[in-house]
XYZ file of C-alpha atoms in Angstrom:
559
model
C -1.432 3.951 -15.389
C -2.529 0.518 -14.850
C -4.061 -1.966 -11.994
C -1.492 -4.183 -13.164
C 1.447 -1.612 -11.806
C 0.724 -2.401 -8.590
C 0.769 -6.132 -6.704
C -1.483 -6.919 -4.492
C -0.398 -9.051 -1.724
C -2.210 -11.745 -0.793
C -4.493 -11.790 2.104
C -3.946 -8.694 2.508
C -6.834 -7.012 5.100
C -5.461 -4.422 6.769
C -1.922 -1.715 6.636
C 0.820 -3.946 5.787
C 3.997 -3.652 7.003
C 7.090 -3.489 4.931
C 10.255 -6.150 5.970
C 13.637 -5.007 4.897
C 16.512 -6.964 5.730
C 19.200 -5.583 8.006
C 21.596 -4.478 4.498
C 19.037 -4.082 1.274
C 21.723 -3.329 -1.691
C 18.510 -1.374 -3.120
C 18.648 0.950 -0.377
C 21.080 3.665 0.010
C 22.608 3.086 3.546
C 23.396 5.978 6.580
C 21.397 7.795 8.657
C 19.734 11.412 8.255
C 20.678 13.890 10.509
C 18.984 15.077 13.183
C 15.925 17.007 12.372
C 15.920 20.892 13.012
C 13.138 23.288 13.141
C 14.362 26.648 11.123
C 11.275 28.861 11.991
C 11.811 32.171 12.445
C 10.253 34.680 15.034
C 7.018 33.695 15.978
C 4.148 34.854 14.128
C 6.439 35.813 11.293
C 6.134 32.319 9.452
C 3.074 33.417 7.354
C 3.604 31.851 4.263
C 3.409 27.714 2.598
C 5.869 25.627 3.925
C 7.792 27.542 5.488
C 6.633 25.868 9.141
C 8.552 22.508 9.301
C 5.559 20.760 11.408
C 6.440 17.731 9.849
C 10.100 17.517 11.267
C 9.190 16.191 14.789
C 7.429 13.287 13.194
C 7.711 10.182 14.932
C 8.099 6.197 13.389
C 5.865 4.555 15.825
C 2.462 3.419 13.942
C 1.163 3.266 16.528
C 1.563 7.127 17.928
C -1.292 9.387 18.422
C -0.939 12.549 17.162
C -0.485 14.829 14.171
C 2.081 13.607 12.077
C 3.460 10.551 11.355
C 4.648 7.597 8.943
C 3.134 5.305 6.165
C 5.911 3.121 5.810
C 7.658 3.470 9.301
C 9.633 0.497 8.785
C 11.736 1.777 5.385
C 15.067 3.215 5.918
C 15.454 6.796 4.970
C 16.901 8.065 1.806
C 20.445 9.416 1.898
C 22.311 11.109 -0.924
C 25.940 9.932 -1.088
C 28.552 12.030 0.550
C 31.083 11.278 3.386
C 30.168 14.811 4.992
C 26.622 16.631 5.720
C 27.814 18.903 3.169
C 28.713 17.148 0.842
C 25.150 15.114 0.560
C 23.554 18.753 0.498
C 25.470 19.528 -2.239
C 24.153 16.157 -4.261
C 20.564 17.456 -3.064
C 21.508 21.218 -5.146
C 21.871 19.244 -7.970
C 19.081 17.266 -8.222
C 17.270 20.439 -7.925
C 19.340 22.463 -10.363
C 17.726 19.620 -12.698
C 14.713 19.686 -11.894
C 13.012 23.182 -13.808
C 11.859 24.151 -16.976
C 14.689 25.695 -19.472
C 14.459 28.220 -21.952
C 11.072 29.673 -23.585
C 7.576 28.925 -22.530
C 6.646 25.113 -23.901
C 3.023 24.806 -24.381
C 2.925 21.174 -24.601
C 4.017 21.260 -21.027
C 0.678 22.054 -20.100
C -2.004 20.055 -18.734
C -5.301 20.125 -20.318
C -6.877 17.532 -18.090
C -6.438 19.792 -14.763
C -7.375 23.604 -15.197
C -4.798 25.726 -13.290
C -7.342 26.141 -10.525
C -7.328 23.411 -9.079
C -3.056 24.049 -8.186
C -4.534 26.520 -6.011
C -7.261 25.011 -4.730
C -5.022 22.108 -3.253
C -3.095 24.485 -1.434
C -6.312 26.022 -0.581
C -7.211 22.170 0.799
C -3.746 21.694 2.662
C -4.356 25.198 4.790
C -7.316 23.246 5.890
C -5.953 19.444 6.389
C -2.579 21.271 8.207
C -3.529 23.703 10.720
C -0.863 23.798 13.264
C -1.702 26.029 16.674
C 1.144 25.374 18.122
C 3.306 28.102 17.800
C 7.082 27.542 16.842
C 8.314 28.336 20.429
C 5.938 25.661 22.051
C 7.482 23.405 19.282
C 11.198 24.226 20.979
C 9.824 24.118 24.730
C 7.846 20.177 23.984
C 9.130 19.112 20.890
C 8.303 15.647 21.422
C 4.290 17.532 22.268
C 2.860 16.585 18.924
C -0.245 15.767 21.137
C -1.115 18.810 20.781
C -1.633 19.607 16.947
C -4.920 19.207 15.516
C -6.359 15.978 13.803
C -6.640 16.988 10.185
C -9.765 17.058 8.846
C -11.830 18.305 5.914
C -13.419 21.056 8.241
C -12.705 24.096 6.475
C -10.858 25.398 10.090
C -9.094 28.272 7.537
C -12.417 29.369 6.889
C -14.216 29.394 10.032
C -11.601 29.643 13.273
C -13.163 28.924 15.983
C -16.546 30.014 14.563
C -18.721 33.243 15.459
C -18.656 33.543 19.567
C -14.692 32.976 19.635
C -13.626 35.011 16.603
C -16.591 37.102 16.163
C -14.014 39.490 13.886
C -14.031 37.016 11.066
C -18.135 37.866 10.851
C -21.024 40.101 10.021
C -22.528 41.564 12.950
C -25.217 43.640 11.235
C -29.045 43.146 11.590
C -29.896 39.833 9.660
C -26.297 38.970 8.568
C -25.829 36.952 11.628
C -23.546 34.280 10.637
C -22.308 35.384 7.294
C -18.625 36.556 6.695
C -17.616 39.651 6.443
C -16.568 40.792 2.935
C -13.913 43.676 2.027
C -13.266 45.392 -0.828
C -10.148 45.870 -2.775
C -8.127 49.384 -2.805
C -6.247 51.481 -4.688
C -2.575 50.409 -4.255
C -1.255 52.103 -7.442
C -2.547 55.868 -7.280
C -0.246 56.912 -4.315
C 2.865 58.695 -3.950
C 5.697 57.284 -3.170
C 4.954 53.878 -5.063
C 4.375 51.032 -2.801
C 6.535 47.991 -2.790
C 4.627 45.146 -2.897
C 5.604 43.942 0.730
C 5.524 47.620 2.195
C 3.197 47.748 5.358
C 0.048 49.364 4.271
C -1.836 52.273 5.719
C -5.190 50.903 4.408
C -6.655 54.509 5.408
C -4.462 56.056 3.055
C -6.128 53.833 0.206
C -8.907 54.523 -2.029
C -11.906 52.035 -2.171
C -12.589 50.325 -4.929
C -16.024 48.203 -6.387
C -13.938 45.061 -6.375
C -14.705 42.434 -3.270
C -11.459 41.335 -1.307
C -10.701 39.526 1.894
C -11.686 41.590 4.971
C -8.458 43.014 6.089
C -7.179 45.395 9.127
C -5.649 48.697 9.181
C -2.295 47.051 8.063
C -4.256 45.308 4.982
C -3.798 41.773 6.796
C -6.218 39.543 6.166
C -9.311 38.992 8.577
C -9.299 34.972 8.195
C -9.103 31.850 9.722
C -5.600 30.856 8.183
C -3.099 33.640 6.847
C -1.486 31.416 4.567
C -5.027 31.908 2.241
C -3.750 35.589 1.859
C -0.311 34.636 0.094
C -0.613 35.020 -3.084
C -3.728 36.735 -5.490
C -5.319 33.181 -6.414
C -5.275 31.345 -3.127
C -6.629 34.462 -1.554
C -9.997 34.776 -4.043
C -10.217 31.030 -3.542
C -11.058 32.046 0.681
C -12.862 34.701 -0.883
C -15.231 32.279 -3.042
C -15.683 29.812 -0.066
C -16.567 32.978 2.396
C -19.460 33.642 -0.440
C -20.187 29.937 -0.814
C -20.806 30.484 2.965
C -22.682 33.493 2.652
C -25.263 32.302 -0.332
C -25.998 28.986 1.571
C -26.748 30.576 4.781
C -29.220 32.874 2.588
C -30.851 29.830 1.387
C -31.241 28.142 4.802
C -32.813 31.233 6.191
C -34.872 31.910 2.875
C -36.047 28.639 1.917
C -35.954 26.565 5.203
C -36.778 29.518 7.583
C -33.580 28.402 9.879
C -32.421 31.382 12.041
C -29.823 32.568 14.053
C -26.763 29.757 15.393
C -29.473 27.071 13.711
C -29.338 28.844 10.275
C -25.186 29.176 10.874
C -24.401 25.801 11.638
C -27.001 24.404 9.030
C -24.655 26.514 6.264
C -21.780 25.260 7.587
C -22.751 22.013 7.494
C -23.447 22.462 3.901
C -20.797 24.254 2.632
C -18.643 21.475 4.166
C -20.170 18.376 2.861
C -19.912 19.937 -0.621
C -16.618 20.875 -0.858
C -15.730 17.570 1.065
C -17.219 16.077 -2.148
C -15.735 17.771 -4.530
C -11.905 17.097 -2.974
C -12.660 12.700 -2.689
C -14.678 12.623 -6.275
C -13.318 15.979 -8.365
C -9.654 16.810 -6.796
C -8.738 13.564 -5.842
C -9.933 11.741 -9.401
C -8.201 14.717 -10.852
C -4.559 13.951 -9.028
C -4.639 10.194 -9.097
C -7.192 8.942 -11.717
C -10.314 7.187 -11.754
C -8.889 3.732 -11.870
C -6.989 4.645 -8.832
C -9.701 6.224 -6.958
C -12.273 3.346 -7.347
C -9.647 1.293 -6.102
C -9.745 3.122 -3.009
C -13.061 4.517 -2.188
C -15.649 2.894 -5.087
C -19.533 4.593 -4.585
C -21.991 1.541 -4.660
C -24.601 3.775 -7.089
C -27.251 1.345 -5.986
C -27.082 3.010 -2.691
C -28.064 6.281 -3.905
C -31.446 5.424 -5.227
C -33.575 5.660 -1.703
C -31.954 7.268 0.996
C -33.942 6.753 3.412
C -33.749 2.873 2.753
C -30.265 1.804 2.372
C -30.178 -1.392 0.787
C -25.925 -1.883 0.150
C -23.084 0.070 1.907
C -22.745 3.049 0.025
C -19.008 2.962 -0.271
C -16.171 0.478 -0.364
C -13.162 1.463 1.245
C -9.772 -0.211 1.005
C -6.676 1.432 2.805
C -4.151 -1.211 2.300
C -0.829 1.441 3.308
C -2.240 4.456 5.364
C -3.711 3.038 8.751
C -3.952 4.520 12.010
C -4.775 3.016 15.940
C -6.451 5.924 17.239
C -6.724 8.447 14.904
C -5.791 9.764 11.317
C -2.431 11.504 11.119
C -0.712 13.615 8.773
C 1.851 11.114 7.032
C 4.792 12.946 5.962
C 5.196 10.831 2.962
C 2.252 12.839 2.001
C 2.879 16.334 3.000
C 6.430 16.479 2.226
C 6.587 14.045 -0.888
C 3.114 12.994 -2.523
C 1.402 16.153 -2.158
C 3.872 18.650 -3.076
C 3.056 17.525 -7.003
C 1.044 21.054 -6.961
C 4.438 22.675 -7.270
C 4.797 21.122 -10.729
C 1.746 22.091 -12.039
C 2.280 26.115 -10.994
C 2.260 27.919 -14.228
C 4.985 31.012 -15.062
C 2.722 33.524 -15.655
C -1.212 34.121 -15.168
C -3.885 35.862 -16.910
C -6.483 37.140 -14.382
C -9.167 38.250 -16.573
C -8.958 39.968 -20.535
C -7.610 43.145 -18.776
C -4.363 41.843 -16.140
C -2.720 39.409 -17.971
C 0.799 37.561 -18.194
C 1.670 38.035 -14.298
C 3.472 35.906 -12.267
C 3.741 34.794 -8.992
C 6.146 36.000 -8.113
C 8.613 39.080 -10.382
C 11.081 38.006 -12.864
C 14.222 39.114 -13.385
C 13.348 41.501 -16.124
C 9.595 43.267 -16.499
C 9.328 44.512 -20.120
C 6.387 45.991 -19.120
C 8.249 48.672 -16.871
C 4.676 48.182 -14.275
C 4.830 49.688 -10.564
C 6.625 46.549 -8.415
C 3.067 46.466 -6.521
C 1.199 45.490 -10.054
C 4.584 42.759 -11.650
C 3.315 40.103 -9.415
C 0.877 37.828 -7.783
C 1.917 37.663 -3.937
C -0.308 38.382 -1.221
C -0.419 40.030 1.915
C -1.848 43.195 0.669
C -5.299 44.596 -0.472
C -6.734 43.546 -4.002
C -5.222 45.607 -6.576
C -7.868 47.655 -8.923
C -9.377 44.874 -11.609
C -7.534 42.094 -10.382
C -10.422 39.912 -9.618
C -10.502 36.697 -11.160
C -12.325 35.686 -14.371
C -13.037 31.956 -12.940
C -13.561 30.957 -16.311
C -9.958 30.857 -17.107
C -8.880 28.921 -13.963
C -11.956 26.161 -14.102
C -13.961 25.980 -17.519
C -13.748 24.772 -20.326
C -13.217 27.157 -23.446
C -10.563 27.943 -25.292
C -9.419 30.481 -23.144
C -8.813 28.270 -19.967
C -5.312 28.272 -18.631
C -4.179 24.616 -17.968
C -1.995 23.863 -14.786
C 1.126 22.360 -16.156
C 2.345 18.953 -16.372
C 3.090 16.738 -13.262
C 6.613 16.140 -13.764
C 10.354 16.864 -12.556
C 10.018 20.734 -14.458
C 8.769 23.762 -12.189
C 8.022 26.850 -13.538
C 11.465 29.189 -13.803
C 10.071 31.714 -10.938
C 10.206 28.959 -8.304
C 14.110 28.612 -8.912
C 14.611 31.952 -7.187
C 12.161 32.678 -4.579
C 11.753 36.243 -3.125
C 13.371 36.868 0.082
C 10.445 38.123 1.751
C 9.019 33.888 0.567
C 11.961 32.521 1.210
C 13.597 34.367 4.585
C 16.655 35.615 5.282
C 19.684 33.220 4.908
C 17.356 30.633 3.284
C 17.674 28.877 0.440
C 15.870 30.647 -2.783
C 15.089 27.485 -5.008
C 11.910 25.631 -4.022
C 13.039 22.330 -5.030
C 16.065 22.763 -3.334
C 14.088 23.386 -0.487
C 11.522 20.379 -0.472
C 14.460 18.041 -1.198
C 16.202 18.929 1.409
C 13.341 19.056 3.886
C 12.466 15.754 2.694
C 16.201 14.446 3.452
C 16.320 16.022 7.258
C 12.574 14.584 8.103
C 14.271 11.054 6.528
C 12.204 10.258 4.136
C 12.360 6.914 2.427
C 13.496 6.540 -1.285
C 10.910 6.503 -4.157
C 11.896 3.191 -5.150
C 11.461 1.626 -1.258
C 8.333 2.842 -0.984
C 7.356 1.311 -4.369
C 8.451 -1.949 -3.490
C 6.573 -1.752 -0.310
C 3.561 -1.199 -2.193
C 4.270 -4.589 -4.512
C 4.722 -1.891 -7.782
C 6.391 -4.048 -10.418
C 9.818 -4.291 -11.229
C 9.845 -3.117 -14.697
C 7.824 -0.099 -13.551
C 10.539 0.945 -11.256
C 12.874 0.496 -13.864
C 11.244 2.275 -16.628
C 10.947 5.866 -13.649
C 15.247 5.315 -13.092
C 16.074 5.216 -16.331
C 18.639 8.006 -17.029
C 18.824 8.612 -13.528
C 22.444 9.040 -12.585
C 22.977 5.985 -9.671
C 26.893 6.891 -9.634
C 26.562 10.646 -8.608
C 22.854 11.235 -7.187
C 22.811 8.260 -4.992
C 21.833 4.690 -5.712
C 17.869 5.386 -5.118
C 15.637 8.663 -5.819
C 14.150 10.917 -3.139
C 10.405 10.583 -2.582
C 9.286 13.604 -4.291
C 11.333 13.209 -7.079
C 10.125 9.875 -7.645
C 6.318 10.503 -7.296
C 6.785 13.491 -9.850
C 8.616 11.688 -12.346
C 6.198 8.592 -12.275
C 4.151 11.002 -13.501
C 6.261 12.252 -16.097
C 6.542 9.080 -17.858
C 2.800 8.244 -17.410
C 2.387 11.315 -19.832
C 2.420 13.957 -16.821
C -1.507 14.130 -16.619
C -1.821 12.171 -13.645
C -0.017 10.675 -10.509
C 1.493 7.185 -11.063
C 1.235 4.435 -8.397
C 3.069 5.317 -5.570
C 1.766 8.849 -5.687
C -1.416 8.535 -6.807
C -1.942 5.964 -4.112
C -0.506 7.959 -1.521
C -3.195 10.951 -2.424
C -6.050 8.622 -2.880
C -5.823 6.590 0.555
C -4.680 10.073 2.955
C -7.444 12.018 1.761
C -9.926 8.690 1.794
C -9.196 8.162 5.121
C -8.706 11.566 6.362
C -12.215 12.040 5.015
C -13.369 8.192 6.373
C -11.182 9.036 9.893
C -13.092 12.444 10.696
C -16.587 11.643 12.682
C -17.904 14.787 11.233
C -17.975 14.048 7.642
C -20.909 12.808 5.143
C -18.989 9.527 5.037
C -19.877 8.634 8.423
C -23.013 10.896 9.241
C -24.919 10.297 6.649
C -22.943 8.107 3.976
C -26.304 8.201 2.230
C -26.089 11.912 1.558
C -25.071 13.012 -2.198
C -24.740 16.820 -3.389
C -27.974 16.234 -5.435
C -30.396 15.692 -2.260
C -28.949 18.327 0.097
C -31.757 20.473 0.541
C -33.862 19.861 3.821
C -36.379 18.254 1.075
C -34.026 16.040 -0.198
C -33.008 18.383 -3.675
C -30.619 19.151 -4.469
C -29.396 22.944 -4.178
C -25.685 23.920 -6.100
C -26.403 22.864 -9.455
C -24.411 20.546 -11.567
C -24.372 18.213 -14.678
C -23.350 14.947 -14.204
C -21.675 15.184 -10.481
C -20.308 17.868 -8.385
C -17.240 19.893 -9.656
C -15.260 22.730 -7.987
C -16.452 24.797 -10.709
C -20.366 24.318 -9.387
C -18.903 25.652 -5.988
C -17.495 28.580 -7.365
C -20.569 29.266 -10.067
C -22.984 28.727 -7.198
C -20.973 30.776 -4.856
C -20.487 34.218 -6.779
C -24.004 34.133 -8.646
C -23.125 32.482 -12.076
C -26.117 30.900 -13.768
């Protein structure tokens, strides 16, 4: 993807604002329907998405609050249809087109982004989308978006409220103060009956094993900030390596800077946040979008770096020409409906979790040749570690031969997400996940791919070249959102976000990052992973700059 995809407009110094005439023949005309919130009983909505926080978002710029709009000015998308029905139907199949057919294709996958970092991102939206509102404060103020918390990279899923208002989350043994408590995995197979995979579990029933896991309760729920880390195997050894990450830091802090007690904790903290808000603007982010598009947004003056305590040049240049805010950032839903929901095209079928558990998916297909317990065929959550299921890293984040790519970011998911359990999916719901984000995208009216691309100035042919064998006549004149973004992609070669997406990730997480008063940008923009110690050293090592894999190396004792 080029600079040259995207138009600048001139003069351009601050969030521009779209014009579109009264009629735009480009546009497919009609309203949405009113939004609807389809949570179920509260406290049961435990897994991704299935909270519809973006729903109540409203189209004033100018609103204060936890969600809103880029482009508040572009008409939503609408599939064609003269009844609600009928449009759903359009929106089924659009996302009866949109997975992988037939036998595993290897050049599907995505050499460029190690299957890691899939669930790292959703890993980094349990973080940047905490919602405590619950779903029946939602129904009693719906218009009370006031209330949800400004996303930030703070790592909330990690630590709550912190020690003195969740003290359950911690270690409360003589000189642990501050660390997390740890758990270890147990023996779901060796029991009699066999347990289903989503069976409530008696964890005193269970045999330890040596394996670390999550710190759970009597019912084998997790002991965490955010449940949604516990939903499937790989997002919940992800909390697991951050809780270490934690743990190791606060070790040094106490070790080498002789830091104790709520000083030592908050001095870890502060660490373990800067890092990994590091690694999502210069690793994840470069990752999704590209360099080129990246630099455009946030661009690291390395001059800067050379003296810290003399800054000579700003250390960063920031230009957010679409996501802008009066008071403070929000959670655009072209972003967490649309933009960010690429992740889902880059889950893979199947996963091996080290050389002994291999080929498992997330979730069970139709047919198991290998005849395994149902608690061992799959990959959700909710439940303790099975026995030597913990992760080989090496095949989710380095480099060898044996690394298992995320796929491709394009229009194909992986076959499992066309059917999603019912214990994922709910009762009555619909099964397919595209199905699903499509049509959440239509009720929250979304804008069409191709609007927001000409509100960003992206060229004509470019546009073009991402319809072309899109069927105008049955699927609507224009493309929804996430559609679009994905198959941008897919022509780009599926390695990378195109414009409209990779711009939309680059400037949300920029200014998320540049919006939150707590972060490195605006504390000390000076600061850079390789002078974090209290001397000015640096501490996690790495080659070159800071990668998620450092984090996770440096956090379970890899040298």
């Amino acid at each position: 993807m080029s600079a040259d995809d995207i138009q600048s407009p001139e003069g351009t110094t601050s969030t521009p604002t779209a014009t579109i005439p009264t009629f735009d023949p480009g546009v497919t005309p009609g309203d949405a329907p009113l939004p609807s919130d389809p949570s179920a009983t509260v406290g049961a909505a435990t897994h991704h998405g299935s909270r519809t926080r973006e729903f109540l978002a409203p189209h004033s710029k100018f609103y204060q609050g936890g969600f809103g709009r880029m482009f508040p000015d572009l008409p939503p998308w609408v599939p064609p249809g003269a009844s609600d029905e009928s449009k759903v139907e359009v929106i089924r199949q659009i996302a009866e087109m949109m997975f992988e057919e037939g036998r595993f294709d290897p050049d599907l996958d995505n050499p460029r982004i190690p299957s890691g970092y899939t669930y790292f991102g959703q890993f980094v939206d349990h973080d940047i989308t905490f919602d405590p509102a619950s779903s029946m404060q939602r129904h009693n103020d719906p218009e009370g978006l006031h209330n949800f918390r400004t996303p930030k990279f703070d790592l909330d899923n990690l630590y709550g409220e912190g020690p003195d208002d969740e003290p359950f989350l911690y270690d409360h043994a003589a000189g642990r103060e501050g660390a997390f408590l740890i758990g270890k995995g147990r023996d779901v197979v060796g029991v009699d009956p066999p347990m289903p995979v989503d069976a409530v579990v008696d964890m005193r029933t269970l045999a330890l094993t040596e394996e670390d896991d999550l710190p759970r309760n009597e019912q084998g729920k997790a002991l965490i900030g955010d449940m949604r880390n516990d939903e499937n195997i790989i997002v919940s050894q992800m909390q697991l390596v951050f809780l270490k990450l934690h743990n190791r830091l606060l070790e040094h802090v106490v070790t080498q800077e002789g830091l104790s007690h709520r000083q030592a904790y908050l001095r870890a903290q502060n660490l373990v946040r800067w890092h990994y808000q590091w690694v999502v603007l210069f690793d994840f982010v470069k990752r999704l979008a590209g360099e080129e598009m990246l630099n455009g947004v946030i661009s690291r003056a390395e001059a800067a770096f050379t003296n810290n305590a003399h800054l000579t040049v700003a250390p960063y240049d920031i230009n957010l020409r679409f996501y802008g805010w009066r008071y403070s950032p929000f959670m655009p839903v072209e972003f967490s409906a649309a933009a960010y929901r690429l992740g889902h095209s880059m889950v893979r079928q199947r996963y091996d979790l080290n050389n002994v558990v291999k080929a498992r998916p997330i979730f069970s297909d139709v047919d198991d040749p290998e005849g395994l317990p149902e608690v061992l065929k799959d990959l959700r959550g909710f439940r303790p570690l099975p026995p030597q299921w913990t992760l080989d890293w090496d095949l989710y984040l380095g480099d060898g031969p044996d690394m298992q790519p995320s796929r491709k970011i394009d229009t194909r998911l992986a076959p499992g997400l066309r059917t999603l359990p019912v214990n994922v999916a709910g009762h009555g719901g619909a099964t397919s996940l595209a199905f699903r984000n499509l049509l959440r995208g239509f009720r929250m009216g979304l804008p069409s791919g191709q609007a927001v691309a000409r509100a960003m100035g992206v060229r004509r042919a470019r546009i073009q070249e991402v319809e072309d064998g899109w069927d105008h006549e049955a699927l609507g004149h224009e493309m929804p959102l996430w559609h679009y973004i994905l198959k941008e992609a897919e022509i780009g070669g599926g390695e990378m976000l195109g414009p409209v997406g990779g711009r939309i990730i680059a400037e949300v997480f920029t200014g998320l990052a540049k919006g939150d008063p707590n972060c490195f940008l605006n504390i000390d923009p000076g600061w850079t992973p390789a002078q974090a110690g209290a001397s000015g050293e640096q501490i996690i090592p790495f080659d070159g700059d800071l990668e998620l894999k450092d984090l996770v190396d440096y956090a379970l004792g890899v040298t």
